[in-house]
Amino acid sequence: MNKQSLQQNQRQSLSSRQIFQIKLLELPLSKLEERIKEELIVNPALEQVREDPNEPSKEEELKSAEETIADDYLTEDDIPDYKLKILQDQREEMGEIPLQSDSKSLQQYLTEQLNMLNLEKKEQLIAEQIIGNLSEDGYLRASTREIEDYLLFNENLSCNKEELEKALQKVQSLDPPGVAARDLQESLLIQLRRLPESKERELALKVTKDYFEDLGNRRYEQICSKLKLTTEEFKAVQHTITSLNPKPGNGFGSDFSAMASRITPDFIVRLSENGFRVWLNEEGRIPQLRVNPGFLQLSEEKIEENKEKKEEQSYAKQQVSQAKWFIEAIEMRRNTLLRCMEVIVSLQADFFRSGDVHDIKPMILQDVAERTGHDVSTISRISNEKFVECDYGIYALKFFFNEGGQKEDGNEISSLSIKALLQEIVDGENKKKPLTDEKIAQIMTEKGVAIARRTLAKYREQLGILPARLRRKL
C-alpha cells in the first residue's frame, strides 16, 4: 500500500505593498523623483500640495474630481483631439525620463565626427557598428568576426575583412586619440603617430612596437642595451609614453569621473556646535503630497440608488486608497533612511568630524541592522546607489561599510585605513628599489598594524598597485 504523509511547511510571502516599499528603499533620490512624477500622472486622487493661496474650494475640487472620473470612463474616440494630444504628451513624458547629462557620451562624440567625413553608406554603417561596440574606456572588444556577423544578420550587410579594417582606420582617426584600438599597444601606437615628429617620438614608437613586452615588465636595462640608449635618453622616451592616455574613452558620459559632478546626494550631514545634523536632501526635489479633497469627499459621500454615481464613488475610493498608501510608503521610506543614516554617522563620527580616511572605523551591514532593528538585506538595499554630502565632500554610502582588523594596541582599524597606509608607504618608496610585500608588511607592523603578507597582497591588488618588480624605475 502507498503510504500517505502530511507535511506542513511555513513560508513567508511578501504582499505587493511590502514589495513596493522594499523597491522604494532601493531608489536613490533622482529615481524617487521620477517615481513620484509617474504616480502623480496615473493617479488623479494624488496631488502635490499647492502653495498658491488661490487654490480652489471644496466644491470646485469635487466638480473637478467628477469630471476626471468621467474622462477616465471615456474611450479615446470620445476624447477631443486637443485633449488626446495632452494625454499622449503625458504618456511620452512618463516613458522618456532622460539621464541628466552635461557631457556627450563617447559614442555620440565619435558619431558626430564620423558624420563629417561624408563616407559611403556601406562604410558609414560599418563604422557606426564599430563605434557601437566600443567599451567605456574606448577599446574595441568585439572581434572582426562578431561585427561581420552582426552586420550580416541585423543589417543584411555583407562585408569582408579589408572593408572592416578600412572603416576601423577611419574611426581610429577620430578624437580622442587612441580610440577604437584593440589593445593597449595599438592605442599607444595610434597616439604616438599623431604627435609632432621628434627624436623622442620615433624612439617611443620603436620601443612600443618592438619592445612592448619588455616595457610592460620593466626590463629597462634590456631595452637600453638593445637600442644603445643612455639612461637620460630612455627617461625621455619613457616620459613620452607615460604621458599618453591608456584609457582614451574615459571622461565621457558613462565614466564615473564625468558623472561625479552630476551626483545628487541623498543625505546631508553637517557638524554644528550642538553635534551632527542629518537630513534628507529632499527640499525642492520631493514634493509634499496629499489626497485630492474632491476625490476624498466623493469617496465618503452617501450615494443614493444611482448606478452611475456608485461606479464613480467606487473608482474614487480605489484611487484615494492608493493615494493614501503611496503617501504612507514615501513617509515610511523617509523615516527608515533617516534612521539608518543617523546610525552610520554615529558609528563613523570621527570621520565626519575630520574627513580623514584613517578615522574610518570597521563597520558592516549587521552593525547598522542591529541598531535600527531592520534586516541586513534592508540595510543593503538602502546603501545601494545612494550618496551623502558632508563637510568634506560627497561619498557613496557603501564607502563607510568595510571590514577591518586589530592594531597591536587592541584597537580596531578599518580596511580603508590599512589601504591608505599601504598607499602612503608605496608612494614614499625609492622607485629604483621598490619595497616588496614582505618589507611593506614589516613597516606596517612597526607602525602598529600587523598584517599577513597574503592579506597585504590582496589589498595591493585592489588598489591597482603593481608588484615590486613591476614598479621599478630607472
XYZ file of C-alpha atoms in Angstrom:
474
model
C 0.000 0.000 0.000
C 1.136 3.500 -0.716
C 1.921 5.439 2.393
C 0.464 8.858 2.649
C 2.108 11.546 4.714
C 1.155 15.077 5.522
C 3.841 17.727 5.788
C 3.332 21.250 6.995
C 5.670 23.945 5.728
C 5.775 27.573 6.742
C 6.531 30.134 4.084
C 6.779 33.843 4.444
C 5.396 35.599 1.392
C 5.531 39.321 0.799
C 2.468 41.281 -0.216
C 2.563 43.553 -3.243
C 2.683 46.560 -0.922
C 5.641 45.182 1.025
C 7.462 44.546 -2.240
C 6.725 48.106 -3.336
C 8.070 49.504 -0.040
C 11.269 47.492 -0.491
C 11.683 48.856 -4.005
C 11.157 52.402 -2.742
C 14.019 51.934 -0.262
C 16.327 50.948 -3.115
C 15.600 54.084 -5.148
C 18.137 56.904 -4.976
C 16.789 60.448 -4.816
C 16.839 61.065 -8.575
C 14.828 57.911 -9.319
C 12.408 58.627 -6.460
C 11.606 61.976 -8.099
C 10.774 60.131 -11.321
C 8.603 57.578 -9.498
C 6.568 60.297 -7.762
C 6.052 62.166 -11.053
C 4.795 58.942 -12.593
C 2.334 58.331 -9.737
C 1.045 61.910 -9.936
C 0.250 61.329 -13.605
C -1.503 57.957 -13.255
C -3.459 58.598 -10.022
C -5.827 61.605 -10.198
C -6.560 61.314 -6.439
C -2.923 62.097 -5.623
C -1.723 65.648 -5.930
C 1.085 67.962 -4.967
C 0.286 70.411 -2.185
C -0.167 73.825 -3.724
C 1.434 76.894 -2.227
C -0.937 79.116 -4.187
C -3.343 80.910 -1.781
C -5.963 80.983 -4.529
C -6.438 77.232 -4.548
C -9.929 76.002 -5.489
C -12.731 75.478 -2.969
C -14.030 72.051 -1.909
C -16.974 72.437 -4.313
C -14.582 73.145 -7.200
C -12.410 70.187 -6.175
C -15.464 67.879 -6.133
C -16.575 69.051 -9.566
C -13.041 68.549 -10.916
C -12.925 65.013 -9.465
C -16.240 64.087 -11.088
C -15.030 65.433 -14.452
C -11.782 63.489 -14.137
C -13.644 60.247 -13.418
C -15.973 60.866 -16.335
C -12.940 61.381 -18.575
C -11.444 58.101 -17.371
C -14.559 56.236 -18.491
C -14.397 57.729 -21.996
C -12.673 55.907 -24.838
C -10.099 57.668 -26.981
C -12.735 58.013 -29.703
C -14.824 60.154 -27.319
C -11.951 62.466 -26.371
C -11.436 65.717 -28.315
C -8.240 65.883 -30.378
C -6.696 68.629 -28.250
C -7.173 66.588 -25.059
C -5.912 63.385 -26.679
C -2.719 65.253 -27.558
C -2.300 66.297 -23.898
C -2.739 62.699 -22.714
C -0.309 61.472 -25.349
C 2.295 64.025 -24.216
C 1.843 62.889 -20.611
C 2.452 59.246 -21.565
C 5.530 60.175 -23.537
C 6.776 62.166 -20.547
C 6.414 59.041 -18.374
C 8.289 56.887 -20.860
C 11.063 59.352 -21.603
C 12.826 60.294 -18.392
C 16.311 61.091 -19.642
C 19.523 60.905 -17.666
C 20.591 64.453 -16.996
C 23.995 64.800 -18.610
C 26.305 67.741 -19.057
C 28.622 65.858 -21.430
C 28.148 63.721 -24.525
C 28.761 60.011 -24.492
C 31.806 58.672 -26.295
C 29.555 57.169 -28.990
C 27.778 60.483 -29.577
C 31.071 62.369 -29.793
C 32.529 59.912 -32.309
C 29.358 59.690 -34.406
C 29.244 63.493 -34.804
C 32.816 63.429 -36.136
C 32.067 60.428 -38.338
C 29.140 62.222 -39.992
C 31.510 64.984 -41.102
C 33.674 62.531 -43.114
C 30.977 62.019 -45.794
C 31.624 58.281 -46.097
C 29.774 55.999 -48.467
C 26.687 54.391 -46.945
C 28.250 50.937 -46.508
C 31.422 52.248 -44.885
C 29.319 54.538 -42.675
C 27.251 51.581 -41.414
C 30.375 49.527 -40.673
C 31.990 52.442 -38.830
C 28.825 53.057 -36.794
C 28.791 49.395 -35.785
C 32.422 49.657 -34.657
C 31.588 52.748 -32.577
C 28.604 50.952 -31.050
C 30.873 48.121 -29.902
C 33.407 50.307 -28.081
C 33.802 49.784 -24.345
C 33.569 52.627 -21.826
C 37.354 53.071 -21.895
C 37.329 53.402 -25.690
C 38.596 49.973 -26.774
C 37.137 47.689 -29.424
C 36.499 44.461 -27.535
C 34.388 42.774 -30.225
C 36.217 40.685 -32.813
C 36.013 41.469 -36.534
C 34.082 38.212 -36.998
C 31.461 39.286 -34.442
C 30.997 42.625 -36.184
C 30.747 40.933 -39.594
C 28.106 38.509 -38.259
C 26.072 41.306 -36.664
C 26.037 43.366 -39.862
C 25.008 40.335 -41.891
C 22.162 39.171 -39.649
C 20.838 42.513 -38.415
C 21.606 44.943 -41.253
C 21.641 42.406 -44.101
C 25.052 43.837 -44.975
C 27.908 41.624 -46.090
C 31.451 42.956 -45.661
C 34.928 41.466 -45.874
C 37.914 41.901 -43.587
C 39.503 44.583 -45.783
C 36.364 46.743 -45.727
C 36.099 46.381 -41.966
C 39.771 47.321 -41.446
C 39.325 50.375 -43.675
C 36.326 51.546 -41.645
C 38.199 50.842 -38.412
C 41.066 53.072 -39.529
C 38.561 55.874 -40.154
C 37.209 55.521 -36.603
C 40.751 55.377 -35.197
C 41.496 58.687 -36.927
C 38.868 60.431 -34.805
C 39.322 62.114 -31.437
C 40.163 61.245 -28.711
C 43.490 59.845 -29.988
C 43.908 56.129 -29.386
C 40.198 55.320 -29.512
C 38.912 52.086 -31.145
C 42.203 50.266 -30.585
C 42.025 46.528 -29.940
C 44.612 46.561 -27.160
C 46.812 48.936 -25.184
C 49.787 48.595 -27.535
C 47.730 49.586 -30.574
C 46.199 52.525 -28.685
C 49.623 53.862 -27.674
C 50.935 53.491 -31.236
C 47.937 55.420 -32.621
C 48.544 58.239 -30.133
C 52.299 58.352 -30.808
C 51.778 58.600 -34.578
C 49.668 61.714 -34.030
C 52.373 63.520 -32.050
C 54.675 66.040 -33.783
C 57.793 64.467 -35.260
C 60.771 64.323 -32.900
C 63.596 62.004 -31.901
C 61.747 61.031 -28.708
C 58.589 60.180 -30.671
C 60.471 57.931 -33.114
C 62.228 56.115 -30.272
C 58.942 55.789 -28.355
C 57.306 54.285 -31.459
C 60.104 51.728 -31.797
C 60.052 50.801 -28.105
C 56.246 50.459 -28.086
C 56.167 48.468 -31.329
C 59.175 46.149 -30.866
C 59.802 46.022 -27.109
C 56.326 46.324 -25.623
C 56.623 43.162 -23.515
C 59.956 44.327 -22.075
C 58.400 47.729 -21.389
C 55.454 46.171 -19.567
C 57.720 44.028 -17.416
C 60.039 46.941 -16.567
C 63.038 45.349 -18.278
C 64.512 48.759 -18.950
C 68.166 47.734 -18.992
C 67.489 45.262 -21.799
C 65.731 47.932 -23.884
C 68.589 50.389 -23.353
C 71.135 47.720 -24.261
C 69.351 46.655 -27.465
C 68.749 50.215 -28.655
C 72.030 51.589 -27.266
C 70.228 54.277 -25.273
C 71.626 56.249 -22.355
C 69.634 56.488 -19.136
C 68.659 60.083 -19.940
C 67.542 59.166 -23.471
C 65.404 56.336 -22.141
C 63.850 58.589 -19.485
C 62.781 60.986 -22.266
C 61.237 58.076 -24.188
C 59.551 56.802 -21.021
C 58.140 60.257 -20.320
C 56.682 60.444 -23.845
C 54.964 57.068 -23.444
C 53.649 57.638 -19.914
C 52.136 60.979 -20.993
C 49.745 59.066 -23.287
C 46.222 58.069 -22.241
C 45.841 54.312 -21.586
C 42.036 54.713 -21.467
C 41.092 57.175 -24.231
C 37.361 56.726 -23.655
C 37.429 57.977 -20.079
C 35.884 61.358 -19.358
C 32.739 60.808 -21.432
C 29.079 60.192 -20.491
C 29.179 56.956 -18.511
C 32.622 57.452 -16.993
C 32.366 57.878 -13.209
C 34.652 60.906 -13.060
C 32.451 62.679 -15.598
C 29.296 61.765 -13.694
C 30.645 62.706 -10.272
C 29.761 66.374 -10.772
C 26.153 65.388 -11.545
C 25.574 63.214 -8.473
C 22.663 64.320 -6.317
C 23.356 63.372 -2.689
C 20.510 61.627 -0.869
C 21.645 62.784 2.578
C 23.244 65.915 4.024
C 25.406 65.748 7.172
C 26.686 68.878 8.901
C 28.672 69.302 12.097
C 27.484 72.117 14.362
C 28.179 73.233 17.918
C 25.350 71.011 19.111
C 26.552 67.911 17.264
C 25.659 66.411 13.903
C 22.638 67.449 11.876
C 21.390 64.812 9.434
C 18.612 65.315 6.915
C 17.370 64.016 3.584
C 18.190 66.177 0.578
C 14.535 66.442 -0.495
C 13.881 70.184 -0.426
C 12.919 71.411 -3.878
C 13.025 67.850 -5.227
C 10.418 65.739 -3.447
C 7.008 67.464 -3.388
C 4.643 67.390 -0.447
C 1.758 65.100 -1.384
C -1.869 64.928 -0.350
C -5.114 63.271 -1.344
C -7.201 65.430 -3.657
C -10.033 66.906 -1.475
C -12.585 66.455 -4.239
C -11.804 62.759 -4.628
C -11.775 62.332 -0.842
C -15.204 63.992 -0.481
C -16.648 61.923 -3.339
C -15.352 58.686 -1.804
C -17.034 59.489 1.553
C -20.383 60.783 0.248
C -23.597 58.872 0.856
C -24.815 57.840 -2.573
C -28.467 57.031 -3.254
C -29.567 54.285 -5.602
C -27.728 55.653 -8.610
C -25.667 53.101 -10.516
C -23.524 55.650 -12.355
C -22.780 57.586 -9.150
C -21.916 54.372 -7.313
C -19.457 53.417 -10.028
C -17.856 56.840 -9.777
C -17.615 56.529 -5.998
C -16.120 53.050 -6.234
C -13.464 54.366 -8.586
C -12.815 57.351 -6.308
C -12.427 55.088 -3.253
C -9.928 52.920 -5.098
C -7.805 55.891 -6.183
C -7.988 57.540 -2.751
C -6.891 54.314 -1.064
C -3.951 54.027 -3.455
C -3.010 57.688 -2.910
C -3.100 57.340 0.896
C -0.974 54.223 0.772
C 1.553 55.833 -1.591
C 1.925 58.833 0.757
C 2.406 56.471 3.719
C 5.027 54.480 1.799
C 7.003 57.649 0.995
C 6.897 58.705 4.655
C 7.975 55.234 5.793
C 10.899 55.365 3.360
C 11.841 58.810 4.686
C 11.882 57.643 8.333
C 13.774 54.420 7.579
C 16.504 56.133 5.542
C 16.959 58.911 8.056
C 17.277 56.473 10.964
C 19.875 54.398 9.111
C 21.928 57.462 8.164
C 21.891 58.680 11.774
C 23.305 55.330 12.901
C 26.017 55.435 10.230
C 27.006 58.939 11.322
C 27.185 57.850 14.963
C 29.385 54.844 14.068
C 31.652 56.901 11.786
C 31.544 60.120 13.833
C 35.343 60.519 13.842
C 35.455 60.598 10.054
C 32.576 63.092 9.779
C 34.498 65.347 12.182
C 37.896 65.127 10.456
C 37.361 63.909 6.889
C 40.447 61.712 7.369
C 40.128 58.209 5.904
C 42.276 56.911 8.793
C 39.341 57.700 11.086
C 37.001 55.306 9.266
C 36.011 52.500 11.655
C 35.275 48.891 10.658
C 31.533 48.730 10.010
C 29.444 46.028 8.366
C 25.769 45.860 7.409
C 24.993 43.848 10.538
C 26.199 46.705 12.768
C 23.625 49.103 11.303
C 20.910 46.422 11.182
C 21.240 45.677 14.908
C 20.985 49.348 15.862
C 17.999 50.128 13.629
C 16.040 46.917 14.045
C 15.965 46.261 10.295
C 17.145 43.203 8.382
C 20.633 43.118 6.877
C 19.002 42.867 3.443
C 17.140 46.130 4.113
C 20.365 47.928 5.051
C 21.988 46.543 1.907
C 19.187 47.970 -0.239
C 19.363 51.328 1.496
C 23.133 51.621 0.950
C 22.889 50.827 -2.753
C 23.275 53.737 -5.226
C 22.992 56.410 -2.542
C 25.337 59.263 -1.653
C 25.901 61.508 1.325
C 27.265 65.054 1.324
C 29.274 66.141 4.339
C 31.724 68.953 5.117
C 34.493 67.099 3.254
C 32.776 66.095 0.016
C 30.286 63.621 -1.418
C 30.699 59.925 -0.643
C 28.905 56.772 -1.722
C 27.126 55.251 1.257
C 28.948 51.974 0.601
C 32.230 53.795 1.288
C 31.506 53.587 5.012
C 30.965 49.809 5.038
C 34.199 47.879 5.382
C 35.793 45.079 7.331
C 38.929 45.563 9.367
C 41.461 44.168 11.744
C 43.150 44.960 15.016
C 46.129 47.126 15.794
C 48.787 45.946 18.209
C 47.258 48.088 20.954
C 43.987 46.164 20.582
C 42.056 48.957 18.850
C 40.204 48.164 15.634
C 41.355 49.543 12.284
C 39.338 49.557 9.063
C 40.463 48.052 5.778
C 40.219 51.570 4.291
C 42.775 52.827 6.819
C 45.050 49.861 6.084
C 44.825 50.568 2.353
C 45.516 54.268 2.894
C 48.634 53.394 4.913
C 49.730 50.931 2.227
C 49.333 53.617 -0.460
C 51.357 56.103 1.599
C 54.216 53.627 2.026
C 54.315 52.813 -1.703
C 54.121 56.500 -2.685
C 57.117 57.257 -0.469
C 59.320 54.347 -1.552
C 62.506 54.607 -3.605
C 61.272 53.858 -7.132
C 64.669 52.462 -8.113
C 64.380 49.926 -5.274
C 60.647 49.408 -4.652
C 59.542 47.643 -1.478
C 58.472 44.006 -1.553
C 55.213 42.905 0.077
C 57.218 41.353 2.902
C 59.073 44.614 3.560
C 55.841 46.665 3.427
C 54.207 44.271 5.913
C 57.210 44.729 8.200
C 56.920 48.547 8.012
C 53.193 48.379 8.740
C 53.835 46.145 11.752
C 56.327 48.716 13.041
C 53.557 51.320 12.707
C 51.312 49.151 14.867
C 49.311 47.478 12.083
C 50.019 43.763 11.977
C 49.047 42.277 8.622
C 49.712 38.981 6.859
C 51.643 39.193 3.581
C 48.811 37.444 1.727
C 46.267 39.986 3.014
C 48.597 42.828 2.064
C 48.942 41.431 -1.462
C 45.139 41.322 -1.757
C 44.809 44.972 -0.673
C 47.650 45.973 -3.024
C 45.844 44.369 -5.974
C 42.563 46.082 -5.002
C 44.387 49.428 -5.075
C 45.839 48.644 -8.509
C 49.429 48.732 -7.189
C 51.824 46.550 -9.172
C 54.251 44.078 -7.542
C 57.677 45.444 -6.585
C 59.454 44.118 -9.691
C 56.999 45.933 -11.950
C 57.176 49.226 -10.022
C 60.896 49.642 -10.525
C 62.017 52.703 -12.500
C 65.430 53.820 -13.710
